[in-house]
PDB file of C-alpha atoms and ligand atoms in Angstrom:
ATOM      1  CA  UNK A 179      10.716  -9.635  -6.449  1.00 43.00           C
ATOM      2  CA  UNK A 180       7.637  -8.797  -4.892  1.00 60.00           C
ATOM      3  CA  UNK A 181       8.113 -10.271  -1.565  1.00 86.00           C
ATOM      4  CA  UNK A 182       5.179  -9.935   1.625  1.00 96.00           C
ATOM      5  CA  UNK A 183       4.080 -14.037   1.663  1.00 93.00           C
ATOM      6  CA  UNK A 184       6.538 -13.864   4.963  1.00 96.00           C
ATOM      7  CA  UNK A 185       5.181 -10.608   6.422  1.00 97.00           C
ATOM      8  CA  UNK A 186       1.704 -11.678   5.347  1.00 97.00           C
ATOM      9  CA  UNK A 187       1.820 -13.632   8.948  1.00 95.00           C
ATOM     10  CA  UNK A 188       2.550 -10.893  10.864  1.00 97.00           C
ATOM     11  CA  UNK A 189       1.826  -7.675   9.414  1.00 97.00           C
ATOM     12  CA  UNK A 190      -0.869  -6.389  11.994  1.00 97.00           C
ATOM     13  CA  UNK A 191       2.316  -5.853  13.942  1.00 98.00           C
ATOM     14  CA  UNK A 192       3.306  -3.444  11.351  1.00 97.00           C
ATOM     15  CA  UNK A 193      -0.140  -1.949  10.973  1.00 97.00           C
ATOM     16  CA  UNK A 194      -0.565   1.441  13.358  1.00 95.00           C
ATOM     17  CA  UNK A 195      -3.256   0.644  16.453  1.00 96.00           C
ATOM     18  CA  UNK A 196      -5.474   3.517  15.120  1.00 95.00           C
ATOM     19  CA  UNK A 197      -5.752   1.545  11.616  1.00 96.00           C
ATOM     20  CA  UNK A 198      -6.290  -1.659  12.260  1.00 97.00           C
ATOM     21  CA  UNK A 199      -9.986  -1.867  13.216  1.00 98.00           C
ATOM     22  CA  UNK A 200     -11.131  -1.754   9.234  1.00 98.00           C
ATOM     23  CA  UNK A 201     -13.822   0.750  10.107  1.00 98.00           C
ATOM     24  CA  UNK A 202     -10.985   2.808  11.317  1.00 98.00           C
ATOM     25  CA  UNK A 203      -8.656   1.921   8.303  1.00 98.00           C
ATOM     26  CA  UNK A 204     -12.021   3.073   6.227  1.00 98.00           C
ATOM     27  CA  UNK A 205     -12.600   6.291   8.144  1.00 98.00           C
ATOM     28  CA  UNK A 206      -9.174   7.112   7.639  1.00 97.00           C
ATOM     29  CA  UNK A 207     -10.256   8.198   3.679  1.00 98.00           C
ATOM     30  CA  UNK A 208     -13.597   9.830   4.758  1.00 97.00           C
ATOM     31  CA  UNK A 209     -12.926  12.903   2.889  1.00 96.00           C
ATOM     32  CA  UNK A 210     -12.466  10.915  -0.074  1.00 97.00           C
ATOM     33  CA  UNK A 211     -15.572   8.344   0.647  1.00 97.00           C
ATOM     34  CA  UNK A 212     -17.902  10.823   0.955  1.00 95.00           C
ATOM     35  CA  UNK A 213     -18.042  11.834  -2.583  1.00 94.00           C
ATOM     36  CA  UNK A 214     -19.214   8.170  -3.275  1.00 95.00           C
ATOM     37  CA  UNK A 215     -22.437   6.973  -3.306  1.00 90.00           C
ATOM     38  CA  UNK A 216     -22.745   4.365  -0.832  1.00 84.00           C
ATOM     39  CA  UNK A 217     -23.057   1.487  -2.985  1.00 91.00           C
ATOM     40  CA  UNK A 218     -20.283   2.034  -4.929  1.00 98.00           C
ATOM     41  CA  UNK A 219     -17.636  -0.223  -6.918  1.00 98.00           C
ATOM     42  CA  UNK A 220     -14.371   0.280  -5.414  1.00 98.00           C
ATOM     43  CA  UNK A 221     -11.049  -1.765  -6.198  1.00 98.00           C
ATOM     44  CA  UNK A 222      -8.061  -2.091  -3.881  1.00 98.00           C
ATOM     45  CA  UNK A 223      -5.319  -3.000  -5.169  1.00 98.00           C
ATOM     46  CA  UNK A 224      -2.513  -3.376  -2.532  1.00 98.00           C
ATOM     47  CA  UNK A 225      -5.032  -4.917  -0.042  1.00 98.00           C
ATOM     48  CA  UNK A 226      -2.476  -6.047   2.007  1.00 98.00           C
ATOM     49  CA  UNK A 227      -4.273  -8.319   5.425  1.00 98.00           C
ATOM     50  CA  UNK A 228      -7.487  -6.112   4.139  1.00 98.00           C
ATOM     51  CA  UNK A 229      -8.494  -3.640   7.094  1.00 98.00           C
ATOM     52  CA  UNK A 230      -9.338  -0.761   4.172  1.00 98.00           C
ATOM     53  CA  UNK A 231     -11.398  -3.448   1.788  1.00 98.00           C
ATOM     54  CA  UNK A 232     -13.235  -5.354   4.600  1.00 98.00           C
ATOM     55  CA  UNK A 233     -13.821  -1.579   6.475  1.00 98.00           C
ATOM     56  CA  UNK A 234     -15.450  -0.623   2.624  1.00 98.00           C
ATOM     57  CA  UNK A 235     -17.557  -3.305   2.510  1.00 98.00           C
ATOM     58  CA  UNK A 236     -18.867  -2.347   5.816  1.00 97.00           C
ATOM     59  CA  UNK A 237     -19.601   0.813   4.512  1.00 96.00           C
ATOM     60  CA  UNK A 238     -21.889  -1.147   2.099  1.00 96.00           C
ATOM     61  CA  UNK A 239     -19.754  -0.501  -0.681  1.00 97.00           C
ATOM     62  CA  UNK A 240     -18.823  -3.388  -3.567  1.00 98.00           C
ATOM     63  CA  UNK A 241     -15.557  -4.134  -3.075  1.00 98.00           C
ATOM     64  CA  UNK A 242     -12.508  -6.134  -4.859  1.00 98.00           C
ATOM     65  CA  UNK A 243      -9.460  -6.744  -3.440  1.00 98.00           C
ATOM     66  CA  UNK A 244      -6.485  -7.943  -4.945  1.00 98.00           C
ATOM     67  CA  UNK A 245      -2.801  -7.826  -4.019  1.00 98.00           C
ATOM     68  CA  UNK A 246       0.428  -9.455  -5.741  1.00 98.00           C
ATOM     69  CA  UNK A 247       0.820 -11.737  -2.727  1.00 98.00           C
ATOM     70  CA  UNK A 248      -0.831 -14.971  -2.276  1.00 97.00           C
ATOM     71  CA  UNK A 249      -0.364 -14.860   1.510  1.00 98.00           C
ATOM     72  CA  UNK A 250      -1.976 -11.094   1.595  1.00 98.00           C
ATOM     73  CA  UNK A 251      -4.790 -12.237  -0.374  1.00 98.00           C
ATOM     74  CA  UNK A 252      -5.861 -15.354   1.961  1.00 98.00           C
ATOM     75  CA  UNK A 253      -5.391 -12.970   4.866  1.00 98.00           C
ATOM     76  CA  UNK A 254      -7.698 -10.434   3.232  1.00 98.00           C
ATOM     77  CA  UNK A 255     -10.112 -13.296   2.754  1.00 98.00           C
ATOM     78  CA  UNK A 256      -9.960 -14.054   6.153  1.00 98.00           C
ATOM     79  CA  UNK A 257     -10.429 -11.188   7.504  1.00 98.00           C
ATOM     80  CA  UNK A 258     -13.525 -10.458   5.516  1.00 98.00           C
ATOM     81  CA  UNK A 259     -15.225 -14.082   6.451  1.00 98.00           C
ATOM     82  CA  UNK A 260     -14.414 -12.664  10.009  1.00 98.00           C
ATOM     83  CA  UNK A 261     -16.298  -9.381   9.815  1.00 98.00           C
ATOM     84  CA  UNK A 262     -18.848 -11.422   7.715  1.00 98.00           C
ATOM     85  CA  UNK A 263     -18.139  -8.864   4.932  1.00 98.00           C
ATOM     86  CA  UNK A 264     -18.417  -9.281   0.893  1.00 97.00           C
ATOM     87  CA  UNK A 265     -15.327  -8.540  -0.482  1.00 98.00           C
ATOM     88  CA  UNK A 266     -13.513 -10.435  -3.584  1.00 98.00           C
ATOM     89  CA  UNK A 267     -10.368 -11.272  -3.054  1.00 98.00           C
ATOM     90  CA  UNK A 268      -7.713 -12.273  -5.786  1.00 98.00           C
ATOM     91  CA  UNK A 269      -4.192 -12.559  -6.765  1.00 98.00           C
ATOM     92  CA  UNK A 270      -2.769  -9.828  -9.377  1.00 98.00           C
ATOM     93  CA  UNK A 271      -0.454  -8.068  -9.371  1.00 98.00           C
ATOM     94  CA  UNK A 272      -0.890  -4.536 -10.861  1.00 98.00           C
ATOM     95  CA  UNK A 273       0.024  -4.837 -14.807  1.00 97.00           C
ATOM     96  CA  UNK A 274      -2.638  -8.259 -14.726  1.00 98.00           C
ATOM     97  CA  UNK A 275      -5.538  -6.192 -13.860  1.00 98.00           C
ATOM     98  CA  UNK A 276      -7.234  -5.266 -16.727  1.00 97.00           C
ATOM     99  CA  UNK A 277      -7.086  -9.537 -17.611  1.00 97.00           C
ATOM    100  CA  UNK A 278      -9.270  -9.907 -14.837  1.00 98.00           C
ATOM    101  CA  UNK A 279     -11.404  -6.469 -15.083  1.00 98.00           C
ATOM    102  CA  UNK A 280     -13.108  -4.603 -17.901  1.00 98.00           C
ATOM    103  CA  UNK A 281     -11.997  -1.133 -18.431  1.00 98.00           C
ATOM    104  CA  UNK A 282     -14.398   1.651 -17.088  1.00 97.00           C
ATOM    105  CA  UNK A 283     -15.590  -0.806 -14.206  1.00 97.00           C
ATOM    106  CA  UNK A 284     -14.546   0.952 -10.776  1.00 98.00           C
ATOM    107  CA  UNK A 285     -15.628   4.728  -9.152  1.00 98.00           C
ATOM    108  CA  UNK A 286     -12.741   4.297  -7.200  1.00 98.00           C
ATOM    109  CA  UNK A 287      -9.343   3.004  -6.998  1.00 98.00           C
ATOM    110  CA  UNK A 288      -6.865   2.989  -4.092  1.00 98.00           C
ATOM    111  CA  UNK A 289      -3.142   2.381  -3.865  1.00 98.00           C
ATOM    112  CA  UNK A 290      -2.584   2.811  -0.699  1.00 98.00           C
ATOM    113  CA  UNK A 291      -0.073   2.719   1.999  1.00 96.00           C
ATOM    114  CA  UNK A 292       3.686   2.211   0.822  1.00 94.00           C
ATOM    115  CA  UNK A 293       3.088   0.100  -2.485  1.00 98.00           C
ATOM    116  CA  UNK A 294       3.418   2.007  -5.754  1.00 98.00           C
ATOM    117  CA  UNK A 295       7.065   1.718  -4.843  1.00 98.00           C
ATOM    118  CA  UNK A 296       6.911  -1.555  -5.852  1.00 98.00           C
ATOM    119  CA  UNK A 297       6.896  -1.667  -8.861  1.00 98.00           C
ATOM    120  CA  UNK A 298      10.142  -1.565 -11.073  1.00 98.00           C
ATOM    121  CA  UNK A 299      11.317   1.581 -11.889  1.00 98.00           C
ATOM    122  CA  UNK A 300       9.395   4.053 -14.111  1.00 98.00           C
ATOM    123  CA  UNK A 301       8.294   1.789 -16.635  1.00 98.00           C
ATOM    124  CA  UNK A 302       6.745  -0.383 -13.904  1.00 98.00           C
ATOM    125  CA  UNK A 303       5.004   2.608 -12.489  1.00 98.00           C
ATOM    126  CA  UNK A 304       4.272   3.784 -15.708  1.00 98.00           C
ATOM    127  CA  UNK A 305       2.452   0.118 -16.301  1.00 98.00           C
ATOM    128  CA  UNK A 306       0.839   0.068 -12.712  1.00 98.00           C
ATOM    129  CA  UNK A 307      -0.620   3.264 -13.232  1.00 98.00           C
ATOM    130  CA  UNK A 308      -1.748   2.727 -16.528  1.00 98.00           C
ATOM    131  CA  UNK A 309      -3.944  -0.372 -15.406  1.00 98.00           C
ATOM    132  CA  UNK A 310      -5.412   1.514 -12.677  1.00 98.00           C
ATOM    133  CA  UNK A 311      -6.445   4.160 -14.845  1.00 98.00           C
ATOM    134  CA  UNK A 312      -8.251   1.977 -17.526  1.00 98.00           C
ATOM    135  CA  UNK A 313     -10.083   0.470 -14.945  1.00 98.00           C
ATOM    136  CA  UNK A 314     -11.737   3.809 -13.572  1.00 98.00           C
ATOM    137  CA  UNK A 315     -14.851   5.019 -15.084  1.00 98.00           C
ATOM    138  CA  UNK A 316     -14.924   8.282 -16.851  1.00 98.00           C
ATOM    139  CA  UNK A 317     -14.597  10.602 -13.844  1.00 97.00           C
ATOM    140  CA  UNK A 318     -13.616   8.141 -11.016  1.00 98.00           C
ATOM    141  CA  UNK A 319     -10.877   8.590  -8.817  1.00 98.00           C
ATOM    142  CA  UNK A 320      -7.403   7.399  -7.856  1.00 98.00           C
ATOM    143  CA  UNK A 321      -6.665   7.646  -4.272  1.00 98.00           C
ATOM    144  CA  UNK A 322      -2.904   7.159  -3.844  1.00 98.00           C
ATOM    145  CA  UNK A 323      -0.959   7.186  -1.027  1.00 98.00           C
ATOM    146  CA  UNK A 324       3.285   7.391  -0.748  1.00 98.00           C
ATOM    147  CA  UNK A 325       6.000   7.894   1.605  1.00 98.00           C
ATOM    148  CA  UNK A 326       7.705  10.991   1.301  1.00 98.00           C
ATOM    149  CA  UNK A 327      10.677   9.188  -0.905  1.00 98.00           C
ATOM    150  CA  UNK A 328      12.711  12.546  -0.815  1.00 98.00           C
ATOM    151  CA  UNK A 329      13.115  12.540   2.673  1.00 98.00           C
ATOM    152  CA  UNK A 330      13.747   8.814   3.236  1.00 98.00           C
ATOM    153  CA  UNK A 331      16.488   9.174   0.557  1.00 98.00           C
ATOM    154  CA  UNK A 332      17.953  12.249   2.328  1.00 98.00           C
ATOM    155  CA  UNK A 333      18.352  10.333   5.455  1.00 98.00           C
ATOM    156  CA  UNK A 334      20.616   7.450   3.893  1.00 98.00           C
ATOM    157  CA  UNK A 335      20.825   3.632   4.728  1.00 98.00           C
ATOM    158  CA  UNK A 336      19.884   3.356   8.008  1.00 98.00           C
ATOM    159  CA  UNK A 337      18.487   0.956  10.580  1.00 98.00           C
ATOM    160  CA  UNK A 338      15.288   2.191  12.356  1.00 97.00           C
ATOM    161  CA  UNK A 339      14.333   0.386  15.418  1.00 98.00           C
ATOM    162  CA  UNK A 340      10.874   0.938  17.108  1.00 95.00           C
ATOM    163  CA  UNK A 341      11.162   2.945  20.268  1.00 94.00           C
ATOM    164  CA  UNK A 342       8.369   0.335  22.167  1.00 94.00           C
ATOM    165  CA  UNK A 343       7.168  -3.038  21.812  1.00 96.00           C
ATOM    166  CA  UNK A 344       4.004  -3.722  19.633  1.00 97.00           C
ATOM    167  CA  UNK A 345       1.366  -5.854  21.157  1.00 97.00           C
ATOM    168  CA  UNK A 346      -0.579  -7.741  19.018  1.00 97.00           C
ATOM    169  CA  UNK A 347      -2.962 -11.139  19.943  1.00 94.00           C
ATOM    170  CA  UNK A 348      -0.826 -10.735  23.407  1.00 93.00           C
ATOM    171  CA  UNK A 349       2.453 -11.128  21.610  1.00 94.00           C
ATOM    172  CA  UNK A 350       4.751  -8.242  22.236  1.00 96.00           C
ATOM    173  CA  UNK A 351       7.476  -7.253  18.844  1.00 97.00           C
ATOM    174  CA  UNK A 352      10.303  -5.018  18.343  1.00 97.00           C
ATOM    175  CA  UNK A 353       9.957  -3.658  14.619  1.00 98.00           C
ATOM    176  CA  UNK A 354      12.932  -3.011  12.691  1.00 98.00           C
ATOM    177  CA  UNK A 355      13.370  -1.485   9.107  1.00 98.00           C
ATOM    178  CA  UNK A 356      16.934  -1.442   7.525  1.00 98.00           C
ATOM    179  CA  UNK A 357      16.388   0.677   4.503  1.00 98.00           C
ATOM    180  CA  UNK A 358      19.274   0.649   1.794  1.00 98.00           C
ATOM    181  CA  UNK A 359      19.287   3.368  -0.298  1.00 98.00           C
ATOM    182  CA  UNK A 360      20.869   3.436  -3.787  1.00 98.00           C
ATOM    183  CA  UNK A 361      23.331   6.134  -4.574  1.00 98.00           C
ATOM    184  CA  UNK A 362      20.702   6.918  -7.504  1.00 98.00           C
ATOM    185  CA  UNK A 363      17.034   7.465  -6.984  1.00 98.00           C
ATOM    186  CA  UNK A 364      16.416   5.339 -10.212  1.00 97.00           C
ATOM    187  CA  UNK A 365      18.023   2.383  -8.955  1.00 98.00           C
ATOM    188  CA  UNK A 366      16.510  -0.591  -7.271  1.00 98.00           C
ATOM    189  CA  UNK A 367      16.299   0.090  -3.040  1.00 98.00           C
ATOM    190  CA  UNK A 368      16.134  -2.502  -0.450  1.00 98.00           C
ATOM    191  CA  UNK A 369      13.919  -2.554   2.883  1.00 98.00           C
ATOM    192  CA  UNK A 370      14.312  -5.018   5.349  1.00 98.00           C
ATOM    193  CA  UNK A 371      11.418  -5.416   7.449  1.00 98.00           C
ATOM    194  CA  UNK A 372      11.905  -7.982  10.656  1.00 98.00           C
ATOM    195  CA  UNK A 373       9.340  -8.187  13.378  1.00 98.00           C
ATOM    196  CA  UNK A 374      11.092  -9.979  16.426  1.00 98.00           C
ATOM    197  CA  UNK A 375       8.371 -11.305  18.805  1.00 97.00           C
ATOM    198  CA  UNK A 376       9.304 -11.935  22.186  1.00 93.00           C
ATOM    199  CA  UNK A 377       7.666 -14.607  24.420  1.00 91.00           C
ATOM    200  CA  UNK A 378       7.306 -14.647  28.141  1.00 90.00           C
ATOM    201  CA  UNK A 379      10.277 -16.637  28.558  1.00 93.00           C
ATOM    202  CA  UNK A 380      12.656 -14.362  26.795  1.00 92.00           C
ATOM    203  CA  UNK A 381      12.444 -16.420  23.496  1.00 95.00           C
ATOM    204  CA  UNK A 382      12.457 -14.178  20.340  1.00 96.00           C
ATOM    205  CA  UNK A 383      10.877 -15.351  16.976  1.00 96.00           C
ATOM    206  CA  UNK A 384      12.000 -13.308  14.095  1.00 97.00           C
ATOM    207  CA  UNK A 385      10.258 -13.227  10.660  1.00 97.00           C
ATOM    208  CA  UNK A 386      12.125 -11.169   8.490  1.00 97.00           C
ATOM    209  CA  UNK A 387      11.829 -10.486   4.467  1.00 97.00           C
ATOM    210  CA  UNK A 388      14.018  -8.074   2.197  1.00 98.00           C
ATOM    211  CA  UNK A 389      11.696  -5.677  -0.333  1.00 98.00           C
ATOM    212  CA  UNK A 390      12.392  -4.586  -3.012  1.00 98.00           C
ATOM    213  CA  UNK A 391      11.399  -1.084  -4.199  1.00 97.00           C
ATOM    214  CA  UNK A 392      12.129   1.917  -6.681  1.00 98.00           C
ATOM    215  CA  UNK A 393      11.664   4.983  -5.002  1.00 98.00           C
ATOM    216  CA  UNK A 394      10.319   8.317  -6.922  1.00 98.00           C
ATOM    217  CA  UNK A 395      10.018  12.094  -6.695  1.00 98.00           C
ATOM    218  CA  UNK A 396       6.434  13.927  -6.303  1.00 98.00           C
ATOM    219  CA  UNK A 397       6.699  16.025  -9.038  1.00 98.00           C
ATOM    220  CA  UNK A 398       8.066  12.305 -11.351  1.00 98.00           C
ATOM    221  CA  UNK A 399       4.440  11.010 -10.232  1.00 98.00           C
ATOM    222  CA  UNK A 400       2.762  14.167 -10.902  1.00 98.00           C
ATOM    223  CA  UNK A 401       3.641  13.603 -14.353  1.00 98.00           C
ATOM    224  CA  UNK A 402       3.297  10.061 -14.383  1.00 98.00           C
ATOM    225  CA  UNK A 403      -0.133  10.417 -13.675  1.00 98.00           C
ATOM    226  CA  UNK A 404      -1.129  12.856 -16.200  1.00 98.00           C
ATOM    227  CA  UNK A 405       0.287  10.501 -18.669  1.00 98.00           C
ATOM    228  CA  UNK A 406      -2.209   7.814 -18.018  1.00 98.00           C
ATOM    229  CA  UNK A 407      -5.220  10.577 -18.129  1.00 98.00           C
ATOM    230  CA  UNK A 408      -5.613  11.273 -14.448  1.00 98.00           C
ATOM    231  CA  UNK A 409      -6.132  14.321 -13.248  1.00 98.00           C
ATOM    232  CA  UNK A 410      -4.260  15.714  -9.817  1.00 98.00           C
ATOM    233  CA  UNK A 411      -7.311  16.695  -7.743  1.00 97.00           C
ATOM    234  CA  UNK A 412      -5.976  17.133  -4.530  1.00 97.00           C
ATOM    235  CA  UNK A 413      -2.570  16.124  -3.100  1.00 98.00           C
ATOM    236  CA  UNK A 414      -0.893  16.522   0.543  1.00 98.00           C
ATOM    237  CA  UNK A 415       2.515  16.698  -0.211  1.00 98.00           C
ATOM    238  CA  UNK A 416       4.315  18.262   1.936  1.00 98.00           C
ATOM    239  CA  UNK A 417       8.039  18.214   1.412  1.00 97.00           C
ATOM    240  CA  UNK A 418       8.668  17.937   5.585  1.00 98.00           C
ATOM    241  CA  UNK A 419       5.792  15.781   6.335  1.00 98.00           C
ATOM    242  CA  UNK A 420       6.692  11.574   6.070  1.00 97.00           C
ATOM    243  CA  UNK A 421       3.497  10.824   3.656  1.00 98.00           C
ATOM    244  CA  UNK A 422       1.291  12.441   1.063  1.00 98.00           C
ATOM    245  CA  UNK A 423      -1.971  11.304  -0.692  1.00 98.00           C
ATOM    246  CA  UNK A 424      -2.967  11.882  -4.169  1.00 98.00           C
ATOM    247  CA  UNK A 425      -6.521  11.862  -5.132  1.00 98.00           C
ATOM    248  CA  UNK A 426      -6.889  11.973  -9.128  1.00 98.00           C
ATOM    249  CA  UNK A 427      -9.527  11.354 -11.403  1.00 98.00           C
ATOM    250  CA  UNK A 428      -9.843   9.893 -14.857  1.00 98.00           C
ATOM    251  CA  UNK A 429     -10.325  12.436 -17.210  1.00 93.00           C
TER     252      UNK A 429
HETATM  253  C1  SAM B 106       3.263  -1.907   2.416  1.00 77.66           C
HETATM  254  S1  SAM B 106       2.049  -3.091   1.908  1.00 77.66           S
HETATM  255  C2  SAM B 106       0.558  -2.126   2.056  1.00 77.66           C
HETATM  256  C3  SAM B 106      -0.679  -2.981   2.247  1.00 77.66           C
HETATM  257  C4  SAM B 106      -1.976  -2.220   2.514  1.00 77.66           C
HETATM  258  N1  SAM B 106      -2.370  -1.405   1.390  1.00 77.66           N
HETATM  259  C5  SAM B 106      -1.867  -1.394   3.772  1.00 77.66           C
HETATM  260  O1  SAM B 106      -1.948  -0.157   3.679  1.00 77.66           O
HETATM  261  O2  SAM B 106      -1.706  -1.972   4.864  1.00 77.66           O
HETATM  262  C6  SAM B 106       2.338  -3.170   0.161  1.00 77.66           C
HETATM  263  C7  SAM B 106       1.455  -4.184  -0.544  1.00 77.66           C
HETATM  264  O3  SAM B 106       1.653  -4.032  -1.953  1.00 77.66           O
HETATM  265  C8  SAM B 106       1.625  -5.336  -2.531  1.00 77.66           C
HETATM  266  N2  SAM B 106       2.318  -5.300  -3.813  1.00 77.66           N
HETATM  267  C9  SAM B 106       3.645  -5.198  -4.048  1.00 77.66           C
HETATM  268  N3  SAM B 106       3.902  -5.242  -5.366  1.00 77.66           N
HETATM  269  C10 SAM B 106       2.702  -5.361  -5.983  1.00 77.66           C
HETATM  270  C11 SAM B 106       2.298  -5.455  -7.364  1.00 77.66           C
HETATM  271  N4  SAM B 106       3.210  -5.430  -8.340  1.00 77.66           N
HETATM  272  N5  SAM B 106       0.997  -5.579  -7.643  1.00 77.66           N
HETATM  273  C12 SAM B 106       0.071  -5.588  -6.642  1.00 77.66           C
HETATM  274  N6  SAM B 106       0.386  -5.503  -5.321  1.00 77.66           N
HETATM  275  C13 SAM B 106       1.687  -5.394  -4.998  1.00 77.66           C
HETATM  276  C14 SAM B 106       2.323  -6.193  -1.490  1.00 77.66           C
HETATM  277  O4  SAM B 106       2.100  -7.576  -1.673  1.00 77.66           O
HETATM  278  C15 SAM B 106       1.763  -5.629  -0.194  1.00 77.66           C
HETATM  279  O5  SAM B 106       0.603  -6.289   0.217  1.00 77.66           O
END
C-alpha cells in the first residue's frame, strides 16, 4: 500500500510554513546544492506536491520529479506550471526507475522528507536504494533524509495532536498523526494522518488516510547503503534529535 492520492489534496497543511515557498524548500539543502553546478540534472524521487523540485528548477537546475502517487504527481505538475518552472513530472514508484531512466544519468538524487520508510521492509529498501544508486553518475550524490525511527519507536503507539491550527488558503486544520508501532522494528507500522479543517461555521471536513511504513535503524541504513555502492559522506544523526540527513555518493 502506498497510500498519499487522499493527502495529495491537502498536504500543504502538513508541509511546515518555513518550507513551503519552493525557494525555501530548495534553500533548505544549500549546503548540499552548492557543490552542484548550476545546471545540473537532479532527480526527486518522493516529490510529494513539489516545493523541493519546482524550488530546483528555479535554481536553474534540470529537474525530474517522480513520486509513487498519481495525485502527488499532478500536484507537482501544478505547482510547477504555477511558478512557470520546467520540471518533469511522472509516476514511479522507486523499484520502476531505472525503466524510465538510464543508469549514470543524475548528479543528484534526493529522498527526502519521511519516504524511504515506505518501502517494504529491507528488501524493499534494499530495491529502492539500489535504483537510486544506478541512476547516479560516478561520483553523484544521494541526499536522504529520515525520521529518527529509534525514537518514534521508543515512544510507542500514540496519538499526536497539533498544539495550533494550521492555516492554509484561509482554511484553518487541526493535524493529527496516530502512529502504531509494531512490537518488532521489522514489521509493517501504521500512520494515520487526518487533517480536520474547520470552517467558519464550526463545520469540520476531515480527510484522513492510513500509511503504511517499515521503520529502520541508522546504523541498518548505513549498511544498506554501502551495499548499493554509496558512500556515507556526511550524516546528521543524532540519536536525540527527531531527523537526520544522509548525503552519499556513488562510488
Ligand atoms: C511524507 S511524503 C514526502 C513528500 C516530499 N518529499 C516532502 O518532503 O514533502 C512521502 C512521499 O513518498 C511517496 N512514496 C511512497 N512510497 C513510494 C514509492 N514506493 N516510490 C516512490 N515514492 C513513494 C509518497 O507518495 C509521498 O509523496
Amino acid at each position: 500500500m502506498t497510500g498519499y492520492d487522499v493527502l495529495a489534496e491537502v498536504y500543504e497543511w502538513l508541509i511546515s510554513d518555513a518550507k513551503l515557498p519552493p525557494a525555501e524548500f530548495a534553500a533548505s539543502f544549500d549546503d548540499v546544492l552548492n557543490l552542484l553546478p548550476s545546471n545540473a540534472h537532479v532527480l526527486d524521487c518522493s516529490c510529494g506536491t513539489g516545493q523541493l523540485a519546482v524550488g530546483l528548477a528555479g535554481r536553474g537546475m534540470q529537474v525530474v520529479a517522480t513520486d509513487a502517487s498519481e495525485a502527488m504527481v499532478r500536484r507537482t505538475a501544478e505547482l510547477s506550471e504555477e511558478f512557470g518552472a520546467s520540471v518533469r513530472a511522472l509516476r514511479a514508484n522507486w523499484e520502476e526507475l531505472p525503466e524510465h531512466f538510464q543508469d549514470n544519468t543524475f548528479d543528484m538524487v534526493f529522498c527526502v522528507g519521511n519516504s524511504l520508510h515506505h518501502a517494504t521492509g529491507a528488501t524493499g529498501r534494499g530495491a529502492a536504494l539500489e535504483s537510486m544508486s544506478r541512476l547516479l553518475r560516478p561520483g553523484g550524490r544521494l541526499v536522504l533524509t529520515s525520521r529518527t525511527w529509534e525514537l518514534v519507536r521508543a515512544r510507542g503507539s500514540r496519538l499526536e495532536i497539533s498544539d495550533r491550527l494550521v492555516r492554509r488558503h484561509g482554511r484553518d486544520a487541526v493535524v493529527v498523526y496516530r502512529w502504531e508501532i509494531a512490537p518488532r522494528w521489522e514489521e509493517e507500522h501504521h500512520i494515520e494522518i487526518a487533517i480536520a479543517q474547520v470552517d467558519a461555521t464550526g463545520l469540520v471536513l476531515v480527510r484522513s488516510e492510513l500509511l503504511s511504513c517499515w521503520p529502520y535503524r541508522y546504523e541498518e541504513l548505513e549498511v544498506e547503503l554501502h551495499r548499493v555502492g554509496l558512500q556515507t559522506e556526511l550524516s546528521t544523526f543524532d540519536p536525540e534529535a527527531e531527523n537526520y540527513m544522509v548525503v552519499a555518493s556513488k562510488v
